[in-house]
Coordinates of C-alpha atoms and ligand atoms in Angstrom, one line a residue:
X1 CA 69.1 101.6 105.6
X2 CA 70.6 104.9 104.2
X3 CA 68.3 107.8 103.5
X4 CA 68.7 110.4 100.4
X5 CA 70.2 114.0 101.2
X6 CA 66.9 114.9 99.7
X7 CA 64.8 112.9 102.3
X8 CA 67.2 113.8 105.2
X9 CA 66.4 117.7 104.2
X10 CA 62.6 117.5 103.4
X11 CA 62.4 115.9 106.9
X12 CA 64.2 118.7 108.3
X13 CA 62.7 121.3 107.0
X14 CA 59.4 119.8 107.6
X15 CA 60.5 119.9 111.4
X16 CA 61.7 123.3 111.0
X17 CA 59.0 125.2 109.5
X18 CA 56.4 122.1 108.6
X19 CA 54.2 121.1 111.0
X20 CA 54.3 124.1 113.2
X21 CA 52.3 125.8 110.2
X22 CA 50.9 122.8 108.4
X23 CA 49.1 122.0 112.0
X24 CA 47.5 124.8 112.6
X25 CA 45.6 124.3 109.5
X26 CA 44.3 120.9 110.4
X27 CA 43.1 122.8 113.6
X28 CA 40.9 125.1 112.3
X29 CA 39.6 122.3 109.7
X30 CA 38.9 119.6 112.3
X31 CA 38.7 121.8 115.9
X32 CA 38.0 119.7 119.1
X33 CA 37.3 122.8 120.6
X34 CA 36.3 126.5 119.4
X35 CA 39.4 128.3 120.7
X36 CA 41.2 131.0 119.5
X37 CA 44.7 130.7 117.1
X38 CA 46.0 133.8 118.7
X39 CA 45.7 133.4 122.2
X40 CA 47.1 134.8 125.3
X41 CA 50.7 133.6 125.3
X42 CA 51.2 133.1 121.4
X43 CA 54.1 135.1 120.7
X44 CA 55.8 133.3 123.9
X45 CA 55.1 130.0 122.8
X46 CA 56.7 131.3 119.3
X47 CA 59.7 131.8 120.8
X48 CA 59.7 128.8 122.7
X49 CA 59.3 126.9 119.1
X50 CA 62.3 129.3 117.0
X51 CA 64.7 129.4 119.8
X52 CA 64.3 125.5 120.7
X53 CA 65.8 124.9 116.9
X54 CA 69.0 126.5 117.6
X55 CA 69.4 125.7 121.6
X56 CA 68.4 122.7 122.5
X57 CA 69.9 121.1 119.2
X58 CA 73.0 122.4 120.0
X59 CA 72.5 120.6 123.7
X60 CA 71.6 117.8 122.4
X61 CA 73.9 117.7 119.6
X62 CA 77.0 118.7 122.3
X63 CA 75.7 115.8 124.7
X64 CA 75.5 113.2 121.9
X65 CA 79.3 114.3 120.7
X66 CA 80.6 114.4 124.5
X67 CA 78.5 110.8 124.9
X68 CA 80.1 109.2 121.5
X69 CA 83.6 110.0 122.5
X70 CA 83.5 109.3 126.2
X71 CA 81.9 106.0 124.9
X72 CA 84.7 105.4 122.6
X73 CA 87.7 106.0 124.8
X74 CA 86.5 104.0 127.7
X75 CA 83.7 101.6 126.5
X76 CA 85.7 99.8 124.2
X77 CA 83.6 96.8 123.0
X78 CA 83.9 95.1 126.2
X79 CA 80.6 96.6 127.5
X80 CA 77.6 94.3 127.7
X81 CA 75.2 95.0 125.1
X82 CA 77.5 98.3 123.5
X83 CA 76.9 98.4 120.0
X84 CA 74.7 95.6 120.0
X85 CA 72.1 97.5 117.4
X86 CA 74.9 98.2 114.6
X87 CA 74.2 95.3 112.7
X88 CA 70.6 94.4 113.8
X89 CA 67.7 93.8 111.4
X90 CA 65.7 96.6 110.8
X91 CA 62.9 95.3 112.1
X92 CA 64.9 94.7 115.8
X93 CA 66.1 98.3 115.4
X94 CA 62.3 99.5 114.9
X95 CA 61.5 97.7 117.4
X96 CA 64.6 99.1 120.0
X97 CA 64.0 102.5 119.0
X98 CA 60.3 102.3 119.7
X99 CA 61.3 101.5 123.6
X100 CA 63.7 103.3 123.8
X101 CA 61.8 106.2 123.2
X102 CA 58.6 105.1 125.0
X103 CA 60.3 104.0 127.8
X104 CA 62.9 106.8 128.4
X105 CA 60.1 109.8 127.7
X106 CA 57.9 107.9 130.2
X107 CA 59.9 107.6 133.3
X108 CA 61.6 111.0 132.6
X109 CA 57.9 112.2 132.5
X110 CA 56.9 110.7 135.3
X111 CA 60.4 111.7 137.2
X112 CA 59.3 115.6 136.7
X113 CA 55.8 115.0 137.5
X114 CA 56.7 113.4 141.2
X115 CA 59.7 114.8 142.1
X116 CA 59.3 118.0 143.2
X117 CA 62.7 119.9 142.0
X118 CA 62.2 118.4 138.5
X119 CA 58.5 119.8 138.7
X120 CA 59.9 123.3 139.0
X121 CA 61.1 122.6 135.4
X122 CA 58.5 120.9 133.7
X123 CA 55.8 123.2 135.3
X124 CA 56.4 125.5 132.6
X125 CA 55.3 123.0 130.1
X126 CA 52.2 122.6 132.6
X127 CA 51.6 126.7 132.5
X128 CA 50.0 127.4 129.2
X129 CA 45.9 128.2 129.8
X130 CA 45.3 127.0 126.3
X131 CA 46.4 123.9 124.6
X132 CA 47.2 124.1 121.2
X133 CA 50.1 122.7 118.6
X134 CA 51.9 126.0 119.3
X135 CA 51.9 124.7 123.1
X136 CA 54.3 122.3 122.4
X137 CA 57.3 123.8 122.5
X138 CA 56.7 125.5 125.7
X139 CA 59.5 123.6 127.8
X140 CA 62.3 124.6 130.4
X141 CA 65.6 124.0 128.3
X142 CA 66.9 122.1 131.3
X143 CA 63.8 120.0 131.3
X144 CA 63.9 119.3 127.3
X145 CA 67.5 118.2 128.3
X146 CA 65.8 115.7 131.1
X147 CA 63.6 114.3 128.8
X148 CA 66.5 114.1 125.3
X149 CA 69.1 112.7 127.7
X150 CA 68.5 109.5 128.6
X151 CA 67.1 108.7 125.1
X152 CA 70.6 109.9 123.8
X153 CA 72.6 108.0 126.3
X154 CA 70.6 104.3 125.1
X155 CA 71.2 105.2 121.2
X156 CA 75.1 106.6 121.5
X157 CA 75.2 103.1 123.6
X158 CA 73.2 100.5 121.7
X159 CA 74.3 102.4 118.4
X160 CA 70.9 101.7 116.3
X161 CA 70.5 102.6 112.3
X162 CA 71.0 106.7 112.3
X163 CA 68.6 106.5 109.5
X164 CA 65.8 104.7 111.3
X165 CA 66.5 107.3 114.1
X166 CA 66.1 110.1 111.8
X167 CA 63.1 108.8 110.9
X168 CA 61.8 108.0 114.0
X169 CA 62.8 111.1 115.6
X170 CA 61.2 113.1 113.0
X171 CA 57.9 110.7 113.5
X172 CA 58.6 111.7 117.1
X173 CA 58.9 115.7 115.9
X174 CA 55.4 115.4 114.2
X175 CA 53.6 113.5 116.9
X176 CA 54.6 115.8 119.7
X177 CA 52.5 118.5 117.8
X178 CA 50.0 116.7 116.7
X179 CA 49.0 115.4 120.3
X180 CA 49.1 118.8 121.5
X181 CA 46.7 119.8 119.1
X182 CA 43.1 121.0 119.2
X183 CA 42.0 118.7 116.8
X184 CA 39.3 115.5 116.7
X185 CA 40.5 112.7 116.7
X186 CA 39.3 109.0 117.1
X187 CA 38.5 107.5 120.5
X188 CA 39.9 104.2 119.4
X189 CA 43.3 105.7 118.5
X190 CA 44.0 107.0 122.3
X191 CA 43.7 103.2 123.5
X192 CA 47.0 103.0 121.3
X193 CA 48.6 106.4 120.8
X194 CA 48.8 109.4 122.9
X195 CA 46.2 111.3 120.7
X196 CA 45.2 115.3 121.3
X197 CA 42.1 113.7 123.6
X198 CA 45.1 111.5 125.5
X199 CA 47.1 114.2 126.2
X200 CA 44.1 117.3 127.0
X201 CA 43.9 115.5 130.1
X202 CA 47.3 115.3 131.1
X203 CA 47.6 118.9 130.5
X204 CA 44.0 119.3 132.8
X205 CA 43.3 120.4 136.1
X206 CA 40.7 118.1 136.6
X207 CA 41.9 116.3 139.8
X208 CA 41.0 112.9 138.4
X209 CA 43.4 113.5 135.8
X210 CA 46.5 114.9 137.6
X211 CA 49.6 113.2 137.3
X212 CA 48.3 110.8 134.0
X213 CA 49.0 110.5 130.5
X214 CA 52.8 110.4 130.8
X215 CA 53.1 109.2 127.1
X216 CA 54.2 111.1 123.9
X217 CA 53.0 108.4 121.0
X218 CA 52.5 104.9 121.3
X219 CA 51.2 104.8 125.4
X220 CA 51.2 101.3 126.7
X221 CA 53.0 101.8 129.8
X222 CA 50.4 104.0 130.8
X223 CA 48.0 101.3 130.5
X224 CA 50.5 98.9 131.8
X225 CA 50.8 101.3 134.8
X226 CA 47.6 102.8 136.0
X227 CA 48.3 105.9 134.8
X228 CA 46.2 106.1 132.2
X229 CA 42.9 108.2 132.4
X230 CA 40.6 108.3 129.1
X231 CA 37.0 108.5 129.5
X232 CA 34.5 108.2 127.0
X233 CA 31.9 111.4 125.6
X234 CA 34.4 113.5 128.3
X235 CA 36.7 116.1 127.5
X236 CA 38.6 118.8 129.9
X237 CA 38.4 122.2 129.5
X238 CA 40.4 123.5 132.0
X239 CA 44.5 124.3 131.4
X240 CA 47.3 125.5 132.7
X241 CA 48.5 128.2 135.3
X242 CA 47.0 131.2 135.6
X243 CA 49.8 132.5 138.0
X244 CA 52.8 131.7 135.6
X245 CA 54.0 134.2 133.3
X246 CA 53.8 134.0 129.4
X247 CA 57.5 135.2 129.4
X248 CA 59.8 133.1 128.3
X249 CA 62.7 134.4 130.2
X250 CA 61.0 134.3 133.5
X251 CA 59.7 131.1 132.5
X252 CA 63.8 130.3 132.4
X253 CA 64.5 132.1 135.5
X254 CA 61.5 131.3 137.7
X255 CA 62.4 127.5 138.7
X256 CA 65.7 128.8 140.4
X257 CA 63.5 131.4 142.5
X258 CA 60.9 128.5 143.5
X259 CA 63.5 125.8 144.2
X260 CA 65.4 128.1 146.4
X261 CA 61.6 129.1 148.0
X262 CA 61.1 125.3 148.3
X263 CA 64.5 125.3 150.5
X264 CA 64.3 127.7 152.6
X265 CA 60.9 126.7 153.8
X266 CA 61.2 123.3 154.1
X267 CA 64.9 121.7 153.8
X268 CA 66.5 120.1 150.9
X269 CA 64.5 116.9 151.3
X270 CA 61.4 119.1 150.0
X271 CA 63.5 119.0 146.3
X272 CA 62.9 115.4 146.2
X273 CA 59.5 114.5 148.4
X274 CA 56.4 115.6 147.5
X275 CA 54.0 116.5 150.6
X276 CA 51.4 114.7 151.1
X277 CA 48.3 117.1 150.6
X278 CA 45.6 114.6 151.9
X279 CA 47.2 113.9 155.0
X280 CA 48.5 117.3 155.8
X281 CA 44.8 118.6 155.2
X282 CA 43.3 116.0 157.4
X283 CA 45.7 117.1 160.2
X284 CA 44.8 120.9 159.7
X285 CA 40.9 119.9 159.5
X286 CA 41.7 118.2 162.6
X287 CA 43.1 121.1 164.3
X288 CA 40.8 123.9 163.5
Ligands
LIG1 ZN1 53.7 116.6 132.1
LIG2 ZN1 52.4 118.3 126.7

């Protein structure tokens, strides 16, 4: 399949300056909530969005080029399964890059959710108090990287259609937004797709709902899993991290500072085990 320089720029542009604004629009048509557009945070979460265009495509575009050659000069075509996408049928390449990206987003997701170094990053994802399309771009560049890498390793590997990538990459780019934003949307659809309800409670506080939701658009491993949590006539209304700043370069700096905090009071083992909170609050019941 081979896209049109047209297409391939429409698409980019859309991503660039598209949905960001487009969005917004379909939030204060179709609001799940009433919440305000300019919101503690906003011009942060800006950034996040403008500044993500230039950095983390240049990360991502370095780790792809560094993957592709590395692949080249020792792969070979030796390697079980290398290249096996390049002359696929479309349909098996649909079908490939749909995994891929499920499955790859999901067990990063999960990755920063339990492992408690990795949460450092991803917590600034978790910090914003509301939850709008604008929201989506607040990530940890290291964390972004987490969550691209992997993905980018399978496709410089498998070497699927670069125009069904595009494509589903953009698909991807529009999704992300749309789920994080504050806009109605069918119950039905969250049984299939992680829709702005699906995701609300990932980003909640509501214990029931902590560490669930992993997915980013089509969300059968959550179901698969048990991680899924989507009640009926319910919706969360509480967000985010009151205690996090709304800067962007603390947000960049912080992680370091808490790892390092994490270290010193409990041992490097603390980086990859999360405590137990039940049993450690038993114990303390116990002893007062
Ligand atoms: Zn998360
Ligand atoms: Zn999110």
């Amino acid at each position: 399949m081979t896209l049109t320089e047209t297409t391939t720029q429409w698409l980019g542009m859309l991503s660039l300056y598209g949905w960001i604004w487009m969005i917004p629009l379909v939030e204060r048509l179709f609001p799940m909530n009433e919440q305000k557009m300019l919101r503690p945070g906003i011009i942060n979460d800006l950034i996040h969005t403008y500044h993500r265009v230039h950095l983390h495509s240049f990360l991502n575009a370095a780790l792809i080029a560094w993957l592709a050659t590395y692949a080249q000069q020792h792969g070979g075509d030796k390697l079980p399964l290398q290249g096996v996408l390049l002359n696929a049928h479309w349909l098996w390449n649909c079908i490939a890059l749909l995994l891929m990206g499920h499955v790859t987003f999901y067990v990063a997701h999960y990755c920063a959710h339990k492992i408690p170094l990795l949460w450092q990053f991803h917590r600034v994802h978790h910090s914003s108090l509301a939850l709008d399309s604008f929201s989506t771009s607040r990530f940890h560049i290291l964390d972004k990287v987490l969550f691209a890498g992997p993905y980018l390793m399978l496709v410089t590997y498998l070497q699927p259609d670069p125009a069904l990538t595009f494509l589903f990459v953009s698909f991807n780019d529009f999704w992300g937004r749309f789920g994080h934003g504050n806009i109605r949307s069918p119950h039905w659809l969250g049984y299939f797709m992680s829709t702005p309800k699906f995701h609300r409670w990932h980003h909640s506080n509501h214990p029931e709902a902590i560490d669930k939701n992993f997915s980013a658009e089509f969300n059968f491993l959550d179901y698969l899993f048990g991680t899924a949590y989507y009640p009926a006539g319910k919706l969360p209304d509480n967000f985010g991290d009151s205690q996090y700043s709304n800067n962007i370069l603390v947000q960049h700096y912080r992680p370091f500072v808490d790892i390092y905090g994490i270290y010193r009071k409990n041992g490097w083992m603390a980086m990859f085990r999360k405590p137990r909170p039940q049993v450690a609050d038993k114990l303390e019941a116990v002893h007062e």
